[in-house]
mmCIF file of C-alpha atoms and ligand atoms in Angstrom:
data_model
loop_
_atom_site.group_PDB
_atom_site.id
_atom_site.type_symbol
_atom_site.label_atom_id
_atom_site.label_comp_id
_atom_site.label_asym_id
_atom_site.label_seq_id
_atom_site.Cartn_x
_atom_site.Cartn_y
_atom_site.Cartn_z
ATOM 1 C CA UNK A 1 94.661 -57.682 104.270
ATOM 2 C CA UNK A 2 98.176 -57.527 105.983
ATOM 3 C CA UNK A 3 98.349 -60.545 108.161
ATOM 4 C CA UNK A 4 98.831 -58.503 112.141
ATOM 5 C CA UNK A 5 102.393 -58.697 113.517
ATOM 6 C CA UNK A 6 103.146 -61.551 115.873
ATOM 7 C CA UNK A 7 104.615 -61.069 118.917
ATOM 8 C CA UNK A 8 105.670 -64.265 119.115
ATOM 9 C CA UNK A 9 108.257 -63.360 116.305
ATOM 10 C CA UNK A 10 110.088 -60.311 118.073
ATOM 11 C CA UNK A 11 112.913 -60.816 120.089
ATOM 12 C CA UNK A 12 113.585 -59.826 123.400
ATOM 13 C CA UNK A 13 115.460 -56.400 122.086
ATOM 14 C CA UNK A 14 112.723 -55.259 119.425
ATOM 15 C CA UNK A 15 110.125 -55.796 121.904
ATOM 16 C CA UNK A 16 111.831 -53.233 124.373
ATOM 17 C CA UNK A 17 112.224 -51.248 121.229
ATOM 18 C CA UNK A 18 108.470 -51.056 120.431
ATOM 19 C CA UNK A 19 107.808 -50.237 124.150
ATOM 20 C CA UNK A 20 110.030 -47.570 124.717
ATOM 21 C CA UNK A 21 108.479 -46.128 121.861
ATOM 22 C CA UNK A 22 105.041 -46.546 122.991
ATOM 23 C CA UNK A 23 106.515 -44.403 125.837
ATOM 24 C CA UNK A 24 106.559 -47.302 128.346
ATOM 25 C CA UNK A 25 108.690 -48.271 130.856
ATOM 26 C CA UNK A 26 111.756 -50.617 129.477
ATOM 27 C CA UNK A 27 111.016 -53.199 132.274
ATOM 28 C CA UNK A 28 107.480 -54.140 130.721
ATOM 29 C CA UNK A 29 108.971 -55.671 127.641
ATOM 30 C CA UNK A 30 110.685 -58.356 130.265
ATOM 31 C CA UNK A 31 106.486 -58.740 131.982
ATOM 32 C CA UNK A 32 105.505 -59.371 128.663
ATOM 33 C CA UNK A 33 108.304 -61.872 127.674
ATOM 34 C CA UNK A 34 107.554 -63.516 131.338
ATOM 35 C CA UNK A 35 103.565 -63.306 130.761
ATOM 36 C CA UNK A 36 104.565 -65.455 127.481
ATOM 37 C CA UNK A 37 107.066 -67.510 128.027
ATOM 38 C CA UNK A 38 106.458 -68.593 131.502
ATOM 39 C CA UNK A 39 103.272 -68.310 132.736
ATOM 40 C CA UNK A 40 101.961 -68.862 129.331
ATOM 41 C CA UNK A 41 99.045 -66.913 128.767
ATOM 42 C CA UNK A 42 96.598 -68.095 126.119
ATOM 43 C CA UNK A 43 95.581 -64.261 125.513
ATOM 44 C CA UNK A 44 97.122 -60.277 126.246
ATOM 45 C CA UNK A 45 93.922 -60.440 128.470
ATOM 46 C CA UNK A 46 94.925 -62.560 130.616
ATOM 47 C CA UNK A 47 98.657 -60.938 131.305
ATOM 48 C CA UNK A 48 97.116 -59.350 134.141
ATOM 49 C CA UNK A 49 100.599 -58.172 135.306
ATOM 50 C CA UNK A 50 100.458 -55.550 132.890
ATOM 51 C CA UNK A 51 98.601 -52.663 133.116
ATOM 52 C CA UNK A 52 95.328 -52.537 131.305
ATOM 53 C CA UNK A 53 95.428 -50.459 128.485
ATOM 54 C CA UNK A 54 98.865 -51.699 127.539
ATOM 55 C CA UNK A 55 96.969 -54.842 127.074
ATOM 56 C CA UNK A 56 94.589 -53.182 124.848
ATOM 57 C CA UNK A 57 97.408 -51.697 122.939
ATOM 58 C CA UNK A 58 98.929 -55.150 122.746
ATOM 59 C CA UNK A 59 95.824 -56.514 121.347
ATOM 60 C CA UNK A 60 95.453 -53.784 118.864
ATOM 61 C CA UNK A 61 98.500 -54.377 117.608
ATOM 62 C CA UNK A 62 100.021 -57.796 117.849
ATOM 63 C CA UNK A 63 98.640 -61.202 117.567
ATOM 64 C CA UNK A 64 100.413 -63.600 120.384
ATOM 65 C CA UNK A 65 100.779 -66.443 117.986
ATOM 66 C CA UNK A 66 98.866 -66.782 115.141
ATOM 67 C CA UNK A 67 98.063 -71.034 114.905
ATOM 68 C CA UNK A 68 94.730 -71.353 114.335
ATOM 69 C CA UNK A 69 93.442 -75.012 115.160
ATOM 70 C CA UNK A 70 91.687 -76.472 112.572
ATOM 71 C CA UNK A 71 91.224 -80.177 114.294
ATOM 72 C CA UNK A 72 92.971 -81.444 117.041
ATOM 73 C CA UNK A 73 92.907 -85.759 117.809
ATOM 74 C CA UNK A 74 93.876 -87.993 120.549
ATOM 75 C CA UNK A 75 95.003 -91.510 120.095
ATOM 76 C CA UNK A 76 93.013 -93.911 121.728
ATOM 77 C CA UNK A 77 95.352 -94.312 124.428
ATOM 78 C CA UNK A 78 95.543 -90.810 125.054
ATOM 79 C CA UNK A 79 99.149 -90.193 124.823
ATOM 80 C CA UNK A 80 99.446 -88.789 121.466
ATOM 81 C CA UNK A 81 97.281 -85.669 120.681
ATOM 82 C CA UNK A 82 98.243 -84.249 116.792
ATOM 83 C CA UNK A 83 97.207 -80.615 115.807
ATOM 84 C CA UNK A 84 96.218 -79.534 112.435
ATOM 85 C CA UNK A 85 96.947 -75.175 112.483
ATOM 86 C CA UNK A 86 95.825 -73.138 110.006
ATOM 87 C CA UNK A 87 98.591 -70.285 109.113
ATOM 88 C CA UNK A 88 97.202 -66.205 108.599
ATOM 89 C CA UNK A 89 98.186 -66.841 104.789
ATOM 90 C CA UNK A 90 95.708 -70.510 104.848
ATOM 91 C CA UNK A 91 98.622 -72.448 104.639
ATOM 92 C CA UNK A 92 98.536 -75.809 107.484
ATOM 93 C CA UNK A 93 101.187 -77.120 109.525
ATOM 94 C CA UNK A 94 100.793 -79.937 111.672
ATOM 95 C CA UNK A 95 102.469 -80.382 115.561
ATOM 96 C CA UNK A 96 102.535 -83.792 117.798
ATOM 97 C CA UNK A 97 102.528 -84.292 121.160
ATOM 98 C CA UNK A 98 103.662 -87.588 122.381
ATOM 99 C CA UNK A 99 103.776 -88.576 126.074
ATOM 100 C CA UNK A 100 106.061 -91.348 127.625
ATOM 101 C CA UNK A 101 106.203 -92.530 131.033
ATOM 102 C CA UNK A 102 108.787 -89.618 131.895
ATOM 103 C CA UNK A 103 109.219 -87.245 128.907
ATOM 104 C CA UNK A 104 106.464 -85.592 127.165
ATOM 105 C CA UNK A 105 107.686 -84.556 123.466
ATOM 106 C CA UNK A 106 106.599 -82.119 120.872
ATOM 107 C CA UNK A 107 107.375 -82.614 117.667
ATOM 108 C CA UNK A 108 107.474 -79.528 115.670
ATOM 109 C CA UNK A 109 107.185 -78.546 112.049
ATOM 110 C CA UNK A 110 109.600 -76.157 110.720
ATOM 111 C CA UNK A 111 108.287 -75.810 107.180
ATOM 112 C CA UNK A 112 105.092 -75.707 104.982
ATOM 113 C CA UNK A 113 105.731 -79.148 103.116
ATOM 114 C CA UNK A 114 108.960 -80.133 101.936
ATOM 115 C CA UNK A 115 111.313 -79.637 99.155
ATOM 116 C CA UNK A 116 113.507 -83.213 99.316
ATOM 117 C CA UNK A 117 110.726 -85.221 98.358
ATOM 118 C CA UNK A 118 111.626 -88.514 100.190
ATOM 119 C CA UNK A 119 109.259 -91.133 98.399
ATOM 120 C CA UNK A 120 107.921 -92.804 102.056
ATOM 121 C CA UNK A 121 107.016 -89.061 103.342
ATOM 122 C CA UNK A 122 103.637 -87.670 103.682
ATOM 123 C CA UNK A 123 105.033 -84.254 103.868
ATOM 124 C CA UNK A 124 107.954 -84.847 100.945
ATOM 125 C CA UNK A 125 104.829 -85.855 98.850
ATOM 126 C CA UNK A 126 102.912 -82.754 99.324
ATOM 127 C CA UNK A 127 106.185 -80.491 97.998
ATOM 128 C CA UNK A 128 107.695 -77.510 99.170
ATOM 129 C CA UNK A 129 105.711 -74.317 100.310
ATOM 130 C CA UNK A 130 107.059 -72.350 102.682
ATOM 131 C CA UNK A 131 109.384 -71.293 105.576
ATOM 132 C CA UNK A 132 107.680 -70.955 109.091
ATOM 133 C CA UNK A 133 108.871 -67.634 110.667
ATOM 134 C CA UNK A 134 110.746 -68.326 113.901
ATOM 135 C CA UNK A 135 107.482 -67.205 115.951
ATOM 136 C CA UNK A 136 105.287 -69.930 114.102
ATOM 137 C CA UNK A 137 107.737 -72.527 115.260
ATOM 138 C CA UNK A 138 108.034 -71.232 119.247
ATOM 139 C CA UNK A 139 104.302 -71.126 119.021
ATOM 140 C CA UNK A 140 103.793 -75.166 118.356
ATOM 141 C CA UNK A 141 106.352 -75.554 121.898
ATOM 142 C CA UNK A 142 103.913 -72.766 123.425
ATOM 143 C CA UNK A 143 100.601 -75.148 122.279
ATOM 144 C CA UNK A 144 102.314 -78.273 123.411
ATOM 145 C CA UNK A 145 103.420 -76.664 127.062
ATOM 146 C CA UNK A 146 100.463 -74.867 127.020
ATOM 147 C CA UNK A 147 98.095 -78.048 126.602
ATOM 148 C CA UNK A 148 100.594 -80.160 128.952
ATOM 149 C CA UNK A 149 99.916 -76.829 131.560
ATOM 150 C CA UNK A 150 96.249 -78.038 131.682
ATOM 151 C CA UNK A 151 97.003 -81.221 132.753
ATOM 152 C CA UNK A 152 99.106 -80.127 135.603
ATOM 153 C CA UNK A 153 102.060 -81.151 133.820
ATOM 154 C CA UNK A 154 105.369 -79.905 131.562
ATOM 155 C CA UNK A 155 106.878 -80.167 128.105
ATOM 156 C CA UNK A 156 110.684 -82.119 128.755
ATOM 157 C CA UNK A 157 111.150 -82.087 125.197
ATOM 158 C CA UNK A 158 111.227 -81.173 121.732
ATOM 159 C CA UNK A 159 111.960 -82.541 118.381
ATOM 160 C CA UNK A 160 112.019 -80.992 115.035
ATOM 161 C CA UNK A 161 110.938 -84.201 113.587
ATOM 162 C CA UNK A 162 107.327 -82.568 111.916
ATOM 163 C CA UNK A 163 106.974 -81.388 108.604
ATOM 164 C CA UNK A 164 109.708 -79.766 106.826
ATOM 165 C CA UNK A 165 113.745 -79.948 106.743
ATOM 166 C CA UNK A 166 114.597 -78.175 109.488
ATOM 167 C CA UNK A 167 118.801 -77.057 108.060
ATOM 168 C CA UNK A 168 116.682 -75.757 105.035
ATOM 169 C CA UNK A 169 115.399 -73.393 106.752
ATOM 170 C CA UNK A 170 118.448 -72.810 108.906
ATOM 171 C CA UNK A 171 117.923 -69.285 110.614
ATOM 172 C CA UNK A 172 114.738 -69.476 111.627
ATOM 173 C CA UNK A 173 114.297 -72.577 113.068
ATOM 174 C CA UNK A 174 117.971 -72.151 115.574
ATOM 175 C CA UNK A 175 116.337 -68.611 116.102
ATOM 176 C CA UNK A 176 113.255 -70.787 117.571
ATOM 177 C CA UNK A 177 114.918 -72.852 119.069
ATOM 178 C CA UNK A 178 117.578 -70.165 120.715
ATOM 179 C CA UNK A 179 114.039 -68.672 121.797
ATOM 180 C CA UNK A 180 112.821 -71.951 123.647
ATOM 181 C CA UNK A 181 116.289 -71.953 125.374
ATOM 182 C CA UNK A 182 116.247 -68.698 126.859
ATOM 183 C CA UNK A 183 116.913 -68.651 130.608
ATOM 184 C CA UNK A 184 114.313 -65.715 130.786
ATOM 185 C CA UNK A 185 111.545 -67.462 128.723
ATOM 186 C CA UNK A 186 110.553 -71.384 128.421
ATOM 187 C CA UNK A 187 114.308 -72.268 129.568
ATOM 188 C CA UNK A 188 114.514 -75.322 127.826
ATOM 189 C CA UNK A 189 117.951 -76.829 128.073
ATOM 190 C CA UNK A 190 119.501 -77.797 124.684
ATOM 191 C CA UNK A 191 119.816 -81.197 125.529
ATOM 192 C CA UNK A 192 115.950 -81.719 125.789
ATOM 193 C CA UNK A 193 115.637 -80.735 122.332
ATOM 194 C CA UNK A 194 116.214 -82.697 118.950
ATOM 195 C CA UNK A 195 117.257 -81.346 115.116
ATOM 196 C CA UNK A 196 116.200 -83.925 112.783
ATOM 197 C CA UNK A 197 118.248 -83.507 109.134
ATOM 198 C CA UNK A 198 117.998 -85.845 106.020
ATOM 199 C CA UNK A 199 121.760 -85.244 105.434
ATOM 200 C CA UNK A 200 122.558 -81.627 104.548
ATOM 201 C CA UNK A 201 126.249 -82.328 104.421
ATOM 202 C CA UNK A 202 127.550 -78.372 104.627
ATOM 203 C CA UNK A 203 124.845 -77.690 107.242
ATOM 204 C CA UNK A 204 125.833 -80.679 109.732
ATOM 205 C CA UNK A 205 128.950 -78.984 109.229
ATOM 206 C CA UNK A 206 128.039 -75.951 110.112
ATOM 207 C CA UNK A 207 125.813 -77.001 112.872
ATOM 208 C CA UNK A 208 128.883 -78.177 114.285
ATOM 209 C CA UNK A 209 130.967 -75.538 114.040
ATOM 210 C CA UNK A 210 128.682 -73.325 115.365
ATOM 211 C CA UNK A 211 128.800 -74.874 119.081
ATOM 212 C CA UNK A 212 124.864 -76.059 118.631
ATOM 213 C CA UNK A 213 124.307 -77.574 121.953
ATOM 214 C CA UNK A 214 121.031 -79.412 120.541
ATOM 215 C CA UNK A 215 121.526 -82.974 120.014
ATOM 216 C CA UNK A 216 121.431 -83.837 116.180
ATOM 217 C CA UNK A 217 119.603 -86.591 113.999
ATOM 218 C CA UNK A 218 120.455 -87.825 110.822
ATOM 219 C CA UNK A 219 118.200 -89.842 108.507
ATOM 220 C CA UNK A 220 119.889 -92.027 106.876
ATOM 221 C CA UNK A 221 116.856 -95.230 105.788
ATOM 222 C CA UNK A 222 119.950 -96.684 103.454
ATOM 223 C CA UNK A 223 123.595 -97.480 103.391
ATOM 224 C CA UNK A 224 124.036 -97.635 100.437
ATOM 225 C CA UNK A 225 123.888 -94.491 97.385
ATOM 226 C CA UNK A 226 121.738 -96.217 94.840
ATOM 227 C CA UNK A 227 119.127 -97.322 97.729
ATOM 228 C CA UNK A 228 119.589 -93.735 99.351
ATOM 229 C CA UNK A 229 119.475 -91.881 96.656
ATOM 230 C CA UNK A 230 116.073 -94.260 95.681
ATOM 231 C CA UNK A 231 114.322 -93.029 98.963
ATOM 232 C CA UNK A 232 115.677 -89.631 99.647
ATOM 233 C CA UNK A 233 116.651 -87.902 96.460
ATOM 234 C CA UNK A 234 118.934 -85.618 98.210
ATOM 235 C CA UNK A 235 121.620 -88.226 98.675
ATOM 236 C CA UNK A 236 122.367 -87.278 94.930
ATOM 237 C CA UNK A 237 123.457 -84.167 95.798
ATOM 238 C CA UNK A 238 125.127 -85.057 99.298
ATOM 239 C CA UNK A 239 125.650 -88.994 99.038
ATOM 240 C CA UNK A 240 126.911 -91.565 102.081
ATOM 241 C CA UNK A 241 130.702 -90.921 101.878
ATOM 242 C CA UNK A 242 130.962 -87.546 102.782
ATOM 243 C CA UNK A 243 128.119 -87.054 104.631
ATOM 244 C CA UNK A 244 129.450 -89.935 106.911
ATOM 245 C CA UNK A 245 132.302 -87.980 107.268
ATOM 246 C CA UNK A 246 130.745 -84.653 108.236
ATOM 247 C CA UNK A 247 128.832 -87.049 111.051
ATOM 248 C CA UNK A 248 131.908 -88.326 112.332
ATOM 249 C CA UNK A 249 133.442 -84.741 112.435
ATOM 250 C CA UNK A 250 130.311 -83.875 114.472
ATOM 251 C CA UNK A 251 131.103 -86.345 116.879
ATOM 252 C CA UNK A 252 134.485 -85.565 117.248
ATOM 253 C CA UNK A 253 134.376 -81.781 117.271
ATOM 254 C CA UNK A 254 131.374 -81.905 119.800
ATOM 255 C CA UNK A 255 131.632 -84.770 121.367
ATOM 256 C CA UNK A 256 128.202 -85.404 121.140
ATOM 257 C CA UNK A 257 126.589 -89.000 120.363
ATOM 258 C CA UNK A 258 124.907 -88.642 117.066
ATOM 259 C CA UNK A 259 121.192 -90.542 116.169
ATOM 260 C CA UNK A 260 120.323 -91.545 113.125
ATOM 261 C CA UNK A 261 116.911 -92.381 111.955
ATOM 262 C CA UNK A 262 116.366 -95.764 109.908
ATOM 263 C CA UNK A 263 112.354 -96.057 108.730
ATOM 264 C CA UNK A 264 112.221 -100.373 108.347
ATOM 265 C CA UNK A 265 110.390 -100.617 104.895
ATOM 266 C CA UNK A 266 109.420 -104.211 104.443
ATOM 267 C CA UNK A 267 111.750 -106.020 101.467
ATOM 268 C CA UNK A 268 113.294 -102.274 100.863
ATOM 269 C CA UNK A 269 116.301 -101.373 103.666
ATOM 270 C CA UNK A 270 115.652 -104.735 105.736
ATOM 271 C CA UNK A 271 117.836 -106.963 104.395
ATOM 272 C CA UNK A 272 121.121 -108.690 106.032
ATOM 273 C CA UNK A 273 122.812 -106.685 103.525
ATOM 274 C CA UNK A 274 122.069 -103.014 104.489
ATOM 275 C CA UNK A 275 121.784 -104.054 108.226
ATOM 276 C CA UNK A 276 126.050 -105.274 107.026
ATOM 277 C CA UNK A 277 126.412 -102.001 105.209
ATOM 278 C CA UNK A 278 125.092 -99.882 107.618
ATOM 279 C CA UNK A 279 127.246 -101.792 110.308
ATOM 280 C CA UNK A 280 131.018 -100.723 108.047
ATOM 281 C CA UNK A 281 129.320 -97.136 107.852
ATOM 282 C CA UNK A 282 128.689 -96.309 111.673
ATOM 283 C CA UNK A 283 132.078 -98.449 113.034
ATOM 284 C CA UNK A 284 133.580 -96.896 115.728
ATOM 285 C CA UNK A 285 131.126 -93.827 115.533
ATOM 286 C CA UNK A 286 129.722 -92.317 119.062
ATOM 287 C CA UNK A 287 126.216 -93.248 117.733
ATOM 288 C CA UNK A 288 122.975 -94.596 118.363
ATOM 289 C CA UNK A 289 120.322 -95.772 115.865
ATOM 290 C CA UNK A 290 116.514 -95.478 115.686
ATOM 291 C CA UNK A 291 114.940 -98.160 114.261
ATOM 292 C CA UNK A 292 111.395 -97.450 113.180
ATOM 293 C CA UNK A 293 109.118 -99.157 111.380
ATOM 294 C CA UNK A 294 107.546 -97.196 108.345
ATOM 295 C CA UNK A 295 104.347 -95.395 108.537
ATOM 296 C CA UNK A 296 102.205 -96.227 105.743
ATOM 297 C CA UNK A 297 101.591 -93.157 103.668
ATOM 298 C CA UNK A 298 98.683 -92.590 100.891
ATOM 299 C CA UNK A 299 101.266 -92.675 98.015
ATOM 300 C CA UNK A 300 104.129 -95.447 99.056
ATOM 301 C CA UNK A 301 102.966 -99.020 98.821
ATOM 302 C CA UNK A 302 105.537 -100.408 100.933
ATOM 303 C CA UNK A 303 104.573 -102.104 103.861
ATOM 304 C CA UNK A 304 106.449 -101.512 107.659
ATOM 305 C CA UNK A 305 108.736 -104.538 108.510
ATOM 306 C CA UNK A 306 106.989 -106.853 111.017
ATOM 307 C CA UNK A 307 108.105 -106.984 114.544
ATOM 308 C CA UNK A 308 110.680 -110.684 113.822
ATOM 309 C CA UNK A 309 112.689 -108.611 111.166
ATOM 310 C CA UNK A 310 113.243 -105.517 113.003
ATOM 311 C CA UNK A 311 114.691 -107.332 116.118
ATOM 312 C CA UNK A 312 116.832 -109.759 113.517
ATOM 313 C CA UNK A 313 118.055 -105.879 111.587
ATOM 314 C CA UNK A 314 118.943 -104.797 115.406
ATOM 315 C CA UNK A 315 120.257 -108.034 116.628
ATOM 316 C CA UNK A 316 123.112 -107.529 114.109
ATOM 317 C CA UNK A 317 123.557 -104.292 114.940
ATOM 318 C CA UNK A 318 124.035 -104.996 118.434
ATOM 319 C CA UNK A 319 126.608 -107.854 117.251
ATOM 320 C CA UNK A 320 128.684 -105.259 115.414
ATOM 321 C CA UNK A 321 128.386 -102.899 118.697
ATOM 322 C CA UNK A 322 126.046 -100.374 117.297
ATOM 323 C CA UNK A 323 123.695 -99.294 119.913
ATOM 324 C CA UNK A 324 119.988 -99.371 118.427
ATOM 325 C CA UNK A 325 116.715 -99.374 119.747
ATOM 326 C CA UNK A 326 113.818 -100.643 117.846
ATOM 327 C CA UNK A 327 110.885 -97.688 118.331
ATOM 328 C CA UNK A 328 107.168 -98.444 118.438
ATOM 329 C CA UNK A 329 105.095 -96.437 116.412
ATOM 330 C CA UNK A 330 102.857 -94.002 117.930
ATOM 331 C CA UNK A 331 99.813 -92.735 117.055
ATOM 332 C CA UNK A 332 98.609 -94.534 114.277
ATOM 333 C CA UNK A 333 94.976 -94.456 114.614
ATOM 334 C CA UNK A 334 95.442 -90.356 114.398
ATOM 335 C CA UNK A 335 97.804 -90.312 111.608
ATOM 336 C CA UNK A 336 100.455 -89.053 113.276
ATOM 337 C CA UNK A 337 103.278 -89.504 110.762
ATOM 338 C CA UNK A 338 104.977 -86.752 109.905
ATOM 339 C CA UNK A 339 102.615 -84.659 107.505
ATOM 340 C CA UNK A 340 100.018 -87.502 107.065
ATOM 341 C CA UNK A 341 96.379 -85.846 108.978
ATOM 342 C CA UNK A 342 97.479 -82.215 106.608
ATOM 343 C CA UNK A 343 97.235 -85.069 103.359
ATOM 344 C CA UNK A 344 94.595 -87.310 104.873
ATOM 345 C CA UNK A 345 92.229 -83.406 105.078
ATOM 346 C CA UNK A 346 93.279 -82.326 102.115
ATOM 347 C CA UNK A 347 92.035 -86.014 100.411
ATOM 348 C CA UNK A 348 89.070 -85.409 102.030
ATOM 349 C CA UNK A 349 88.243 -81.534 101.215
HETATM 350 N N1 SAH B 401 113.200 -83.402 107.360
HETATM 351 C C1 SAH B 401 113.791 -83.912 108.536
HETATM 352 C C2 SAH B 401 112.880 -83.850 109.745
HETATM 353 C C3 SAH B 401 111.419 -84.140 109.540
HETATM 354 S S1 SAH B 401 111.037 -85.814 109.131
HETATM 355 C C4 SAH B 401 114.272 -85.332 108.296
HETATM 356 O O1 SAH B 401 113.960 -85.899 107.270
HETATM 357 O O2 SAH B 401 115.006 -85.832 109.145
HETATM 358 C C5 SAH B 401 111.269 -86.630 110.704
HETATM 359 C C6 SAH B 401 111.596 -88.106 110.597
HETATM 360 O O3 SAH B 401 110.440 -88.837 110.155
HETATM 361 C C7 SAH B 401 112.709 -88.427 109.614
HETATM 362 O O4 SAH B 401 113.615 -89.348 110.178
HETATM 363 C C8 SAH B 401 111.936 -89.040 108.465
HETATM 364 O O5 SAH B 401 112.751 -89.841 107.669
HETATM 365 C C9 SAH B 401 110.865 -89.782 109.205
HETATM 366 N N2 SAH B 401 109.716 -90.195 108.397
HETATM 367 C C10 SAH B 401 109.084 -89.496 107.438
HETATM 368 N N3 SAH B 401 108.070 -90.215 106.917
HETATM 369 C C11 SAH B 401 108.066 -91.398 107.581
HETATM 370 C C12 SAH B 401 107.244 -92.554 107.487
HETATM 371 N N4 SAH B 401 106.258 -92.626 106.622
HETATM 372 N N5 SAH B 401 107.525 -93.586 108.322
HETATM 373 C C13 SAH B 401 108.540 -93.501 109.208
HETATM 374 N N6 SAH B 401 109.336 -92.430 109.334
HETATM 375 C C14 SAH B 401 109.107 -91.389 108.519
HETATM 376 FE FE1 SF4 B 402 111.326 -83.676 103.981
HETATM 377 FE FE2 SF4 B 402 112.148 -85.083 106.102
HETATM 378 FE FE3 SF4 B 402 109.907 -85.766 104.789
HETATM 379 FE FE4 SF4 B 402 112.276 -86.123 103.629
HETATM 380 S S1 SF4 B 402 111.523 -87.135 105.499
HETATM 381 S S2 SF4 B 402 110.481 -85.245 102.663
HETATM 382 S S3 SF4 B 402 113.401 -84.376 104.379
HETATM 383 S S4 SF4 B 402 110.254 -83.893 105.918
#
């Protein structure tokens, strides 16, 4: 059986396409885009701007998203609720939404597992699957907004921080994102949103180059190659030096501050000497790093730095002039690592 098309994957032009050949009017295509990606509707049904038997067509023919939830939890403060989708081919994908006193974010998957394998990740331990088109990645924003809608209230961001490496699967997920930008759909400004990388040096590059107005994340966990490379096997192929210097020429070129992303792993990347190293590494660099201590995952026995050692890594960061903030985990009693309630099922199947 041929999994039905998703509407959620056409853009703006192939929609009008498909209408005019249907024989309708061009200026449905932009109703439908506006039923979707503004008001939101959970169903074709309920697009009650439209006509009804274009509805029925719609129905007939096109799935508008095709998630499937397969569990959804709420931490037990209630700001955190994690999704567990099942995909038309059975594959699952997990998305988070996190709520703060001003911002509510959703963090988004972008791939099926992961091929870069860091040792501390739920999702690097399952392995690589597959892409997500661009309309399974809008339609985790679309659940989060969609949820947030119910509540009386609105998604302010988004972060590609779920499962998956997002410059790996390059196209699709700036097409999604490009989507959740448009001024006729969800109109969410680039600034609100947040591509997470583990260091593809040629993409940063090219992410760069390209004008992305997104703000940009870097993993980095080490700084130094033999502890990097240790963690996140892709700093073999694209180690510290040059990948530095592709963040710096991001900065430069774009102006932009640039985040990185530094998981505390008790007795691993904690010490006075990689809090020193990472110091020479981001000197004079418009930057800003995320300290956060490790989730625990089913197959890394390392233990999160305690509370005392993440303010002493920071405090000499803030010595050397390197903004950081120290980030408190969220959503623990959920699992709501990255990848960890898809493992945590799968265990338990
Ligand atoms: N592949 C991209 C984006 C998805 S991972 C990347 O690696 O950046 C999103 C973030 O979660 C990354 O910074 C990643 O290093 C971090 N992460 C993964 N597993 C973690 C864990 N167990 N504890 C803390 N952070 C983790
Ligand atoms: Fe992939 Fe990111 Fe997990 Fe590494 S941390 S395995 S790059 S998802």
């Amino acid at each position: 059986m041929t999994a039905m098309n998703n509407l959620l994957d056409m853009t703006a032009g192939s929609l009008r396409n498909k209408l005019l050949a249907w024989g309708e009017p061009g200026y449905r295509a932009r109703q439908i885009w506006r039923a979707v990606y503004q008001q939101q509707v959970g169903s074709f049904q309920a697009a009650t701007s439209l006509p009804d038997s274009l509805r029925k067509r719609l129905m007939a023919e096109f799935s508008l998203g095709n998630l499937t939830p397969v569990t959804d939890l709420r931490s037990a403060d209630g700001r955190t609720t994690k999704a567990l989708f099942r995909l038309p081919d059975g594959k699952k994908i997990e998305t988070v939404l996190m709520s703060y006193r001003k911002r509510r974010t959703a963090c988004i998957s972008t791939q099926v597992g992961c091929a870069l394998g860091c040792q501390f990740c739920a999702t690097g331990q399952m392995g690589f699957e597959r892409n997500l088109t661009v309309g399974e990645i809008v339609a985790q924003a679309l659940w989060a907004s969609r949820l947030l809608r119910t509540e009386g209230l609105t998604l302010t961001n988004i972060v590609l921080m779920g499962m998956g490496e997002p410059f790996h699967n390059y196209a699709n997920s700036l097409a999604a994102l490009d989507r959740l930008s448009d001024a006729e759909g969800m109109a969410m400004g680039a600034r609100r949103i947040t591509v997470s990388t583990a260091g593809l040096t040629p993409a940063i590059q090219r992410f760069a180059h390209a004008g992305r107005r997104e703000r940009l994340a870097v993993s980095l966990h080490a700084a130094t190659d033999e502890l990097r490379s240790s963690l996140t096997p892709v700093n073999r192929r694209y180690p510290l030096a040059p990948l530095l210097a592709a963040c710096r020429e991001y900065t430069e070129l774009t102006g932009r501050r640039l985040s990185f992303e530094w998981a505390l792993i008790d007795g691993v990347n904690d010490s006075k000497e990689q809090a020193q190293a990472l110091c020479e590494l981001l000197a004079g660099m418009l930057c800003h790093v995320n300290l956060i201590p490790l989730n625990p995952t089913a197959d890394y026995s390392a233990a999160p730095t305690s509370r005392e050692s993440a303010a002493c890594f920071k405090a000499q960061l803030d010595a050397a002039g390197i903004p950081a903030t120290v980030r408190v985990r969220r959503g623990l009693d959920i699992r709501a690592g990255c990848g960890q309630l898809r493992s945590q099922r799968a265990k338990a199947q």
